[in-house]
Amino acid sequence: MALQQQTISIRGARTHNLKNIDLDIPRNQMVDTVLALPLDTRLMILAPLAREKKGEFLDVFADMQAQGYVRFRVDGQAFEFDNLPQLKKTEKHTLTW
């Protein structure tokens, strides 16, 4: 198996307080790696909901909020559920939670 397939690679992360971070996490050791971080480390893991799709996504946000999610990233910016922007249904958007 190639090195790229055995690791999760993060390159040039620049979100929030990250400054061009490069990181390789062995796939079988991801939990151990996270648990080894200092106790005050803040970690945000995002998963895609929609990539470059048109719509307002009101039902998606409501469903996710009902499941307990409180923060979303819309077109690259993080928002609390109560402060989500009004999306135009004719424009493409990328959503992650």
PDB file of C-alpha atoms in Angstrom:
ATOM      1  CA  MET A   1       0.000   0.000   0.000  1.00  0.00           C
ATOM      2  CA  ALA A   2       1.363   3.457  -0.862  1.00  0.00           C
ATOM      3  CA  LEU A   3       2.153   5.983   1.876  1.00  0.00           C
ATOM      4  CA  GLN A   4      -0.730   8.234   0.818  1.00  0.00           C
ATOM      5  CA  GLN A   5      -3.234   5.408   1.312  1.00  0.00           C
ATOM      6  CA  GLN A   6      -1.957   4.590   4.798  1.00  0.00           C
ATOM      7  CA  THR A   7      -2.277   8.127   6.140  1.00  0.00           C
ATOM      8  CA  ILE A   8      -4.760  10.949   6.315  1.00  0.00           C
ATOM      9  CA  SER A   9      -2.899  14.012   5.057  1.00  0.00           C
ATOM     10  CA  ILE A  10      -3.749  17.614   5.871  1.00  0.00           C
ATOM     11  CA  ARG A  11      -1.837  20.226   3.901  1.00  0.00           C
ATOM     12  CA  GLY A  12      -1.786  23.988   4.412  1.00  0.00           C
ATOM     13  CA  ALA A  13      -4.617  24.158   6.964  1.00  0.00           C
ATOM     14  CA  ARG A  14      -5.400  27.837   7.638  1.00  0.00           C
ATOM     15  CA  THR A  15      -8.696  27.875   9.498  1.00  0.00           C
ATOM     16  CA  HIS A  16      -9.213  29.765  12.768  1.00  0.00           C
ATOM     17  CA  ASN A  17      -5.888  29.736  14.639  1.00  0.00           C
ATOM     18  CA  LEU A  18      -4.086  27.317  12.291  1.00  0.00           C
ATOM     19  CA  LYS A  19      -1.170  28.782  10.355  1.00  0.00           C
ATOM     20  CA  ASN A  20      -0.255  26.675   7.309  1.00  0.00           C
ATOM     21  CA  ILE A  21      -0.297  23.377   9.201  1.00  0.00           C
ATOM     22  CA  ASP A  22       0.811  20.188   7.435  1.00  0.00           C
ATOM     23  CA  LEU A  23      -0.052  16.928   9.185  1.00  0.00           C
ATOM     24  CA  ASP A  24      -0.001  13.201   8.404  1.00  0.00           C
ATOM     25  CA  ILE A  25      -2.078  10.935  10.639  1.00  0.00           C
ATOM     26  CA  PRO A  26      -1.707   7.154  10.274  1.00  0.00           C
ATOM     27  CA  ARG A  27      -5.150   5.755   9.439  1.00  0.00           C
ATOM     28  CA  ASN A  28      -5.044   3.048  12.107  1.00  0.00           C
ATOM     29  CA  GLN A  29      -3.822   5.466  14.770  1.00  0.00           C
ATOM     30  CA  MET A  30      -6.163   8.431  14.330  1.00  0.00           C
ATOM     31  CA  VAL A  31      -7.948   7.953  17.671  1.00  0.00           C
ATOM     32  CA  ASP A  32      -4.637   7.494  19.490  1.00  0.00           C
ATOM     33  CA  THR A  33      -3.281  10.643  17.824  1.00  0.00           C
ATOM     34  CA  VAL A  34      -6.295  12.722  18.884  1.00  0.00           C
ATOM     35  CA  LEU A  35      -6.254  11.355  22.440  1.00  0.00           C
ATOM     36  CA  ALA A  36      -2.554  12.227  22.720  1.00  0.00           C
ATOM     37  CA  LEU A  37      -3.257  15.935  22.099  1.00  0.00           C
ATOM     38  CA  PRO A  38      -3.061  18.295  25.113  1.00  0.00           C
ATOM     39  CA  LEU A  39      -6.305  18.488  27.104  1.00  0.00           C
ATOM     40  CA  ASP A  40      -7.026  22.100  26.112  1.00  0.00           C
ATOM     41  CA  THR A  41      -6.699  21.364  22.367  1.00  0.00           C
ATOM     42  CA  ARG A  42      -9.769  22.331  20.368  1.00  0.00           C
ATOM     43  CA  LEU A  43     -10.583  20.105  17.424  1.00  0.00           C
ATOM     44  CA  MET A  44     -13.199  20.544  14.725  1.00  0.00           C
ATOM     45  CA  ILE A  45     -13.894  17.738  12.277  1.00  0.00           C
ATOM     46  CA  LEU A  46     -16.075  18.668   9.339  1.00  0.00           C
ATOM     47  CA  ALA A  47     -17.992  16.479   6.923  1.00  0.00           C
ATOM     48  CA  PRO A  48     -19.496  17.663   3.634  1.00  0.00           C
ATOM     49  CA  LEU A  49     -23.254  18.094   3.344  1.00  0.00           C
ATOM     50  CA  ALA A  50     -23.278  19.653  -0.130  1.00  0.00           C
ATOM     51  CA  ARG A  51     -20.543  20.633  -2.570  1.00  0.00           C
ATOM     52  CA  GLU A  52     -21.310  23.354  -5.085  1.00  0.00           C
ATOM     53  CA  LYS A  53     -25.058  22.647  -5.102  1.00  0.00           C
ATOM     54  CA  LYS A  54     -27.876  25.109  -5.655  1.00  0.00           C
ATOM     55  CA  GLY A  55     -30.507  25.596  -2.980  1.00  0.00           C
ATOM     56  CA  GLU A  56     -31.460  27.245   0.297  1.00  0.00           C
ATOM     57  CA  PHE A  57     -30.953  24.047   2.360  1.00  0.00           C
ATOM     58  CA  LEU A  58     -33.467  25.110   5.031  1.00  0.00           C
ATOM     59  CA  ASP A  59     -34.589  21.512   5.587  1.00  0.00           C
ATOM     60  CA  VAL A  60     -30.990  20.279   5.838  1.00  0.00           C
ATOM     61  CA  PHE A  61     -30.113  22.866   8.480  1.00  0.00           C
ATOM     62  CA  ALA A  62     -33.314  22.122  10.438  1.00  0.00           C
ATOM     63  CA  ASP A  63     -32.676  18.359  10.352  1.00  0.00           C
ATOM     64  CA  MET A  64     -29.068  18.760  11.456  1.00  0.00           C
ATOM     65  CA  GLN A  65     -30.036  21.169  14.234  1.00  0.00           C
ATOM     66  CA  ALA A  66     -32.662  18.686  15.443  1.00  0.00           C
ATOM     67  CA  GLN A  67     -29.857  16.110  15.698  1.00  0.00           C
ATOM     68  CA  GLY A  68     -27.896  18.456  17.944  1.00  0.00           C
ATOM     69  CA  TYR A  69     -25.513  20.164  15.517  1.00  0.00           C
ATOM     70  CA  VAL A  70     -25.012  23.836  16.295  1.00  0.00           C
ATOM     71  CA  ARG A  71     -22.258  24.991  13.880  1.00  0.00           C
ATOM     72  CA  PHE A  72     -22.046  24.846  10.127  1.00  0.00           C
ATOM     73  CA  ARG A  73     -19.599  26.046   7.533  1.00  0.00           C
ATOM     74  CA  VAL A  74     -21.291  27.745   4.590  1.00  0.00           C
ATOM     75  CA  ASP A  75     -19.136  28.656   1.602  1.00  0.00           C
ATOM     76  CA  GLY A  76     -16.010  28.560   3.763  1.00  0.00           C
ATOM     77  CA  GLN A  77     -17.299  30.598   6.726  1.00  0.00           C
ATOM     78  CA  ALA A  78     -18.384  29.147  10.086  1.00  0.00           C
ATOM     79  CA  PHE A  79     -21.828  30.061  11.476  1.00  0.00           C
ATOM     80  CA  GLU A  80     -23.860  29.178  14.540  1.00  0.00           C
ATOM     81  CA  PHE A  81     -27.293  27.771  13.699  1.00  0.00           C
ATOM     82  CA  ASP A  82     -29.027  30.943  14.947  1.00  0.00           C
ATOM     83  CA  ASN A  83     -26.906  33.141  12.644  1.00  0.00           C
ATOM     84  CA  LEU A  84     -26.980  31.201   9.374  1.00  0.00           C
ATOM     85  CA  PRO A  85     -27.008  33.395   6.264  1.00  0.00           C
ATOM     86  CA  GLN A  86     -30.007  33.393   3.961  1.00  0.00           C
ATOM     87  CA  LEU A  87     -28.894  31.440   0.891  1.00  0.00           C
ATOM     88  CA  LYS A  88     -30.095  32.154  -2.622  1.00  0.00           C
ATOM     89  CA  LYS A  89     -31.590  29.031  -4.145  1.00  0.00           C
ATOM     90  CA  THR A  90     -30.212  29.900  -7.596  1.00  0.00           C
ATOM     91  CA  GLU A  91     -26.573  30.080  -6.416  1.00  0.00           C
ATOM     92  CA  LYS A  92     -24.210  27.183  -5.713  1.00  0.00           C
ATOM     93  CA  HIS A  93     -23.128  26.627  -2.115  1.00  0.00           C
ATOM     94  CA  THR A  94     -20.806  24.317  -0.216  1.00  0.00           C
ATOM     95  CA  LEU A  95     -21.961  23.187   3.232  1.00  0.00           C
ATOM     96  CA  THR A  96     -20.151  21.231   5.913  1.00  0.00           C
ATOM     97  CA  TRP A  97     -21.053  20.376   9.491  1.00  0.00           C
TER      98      TRP A  97
END
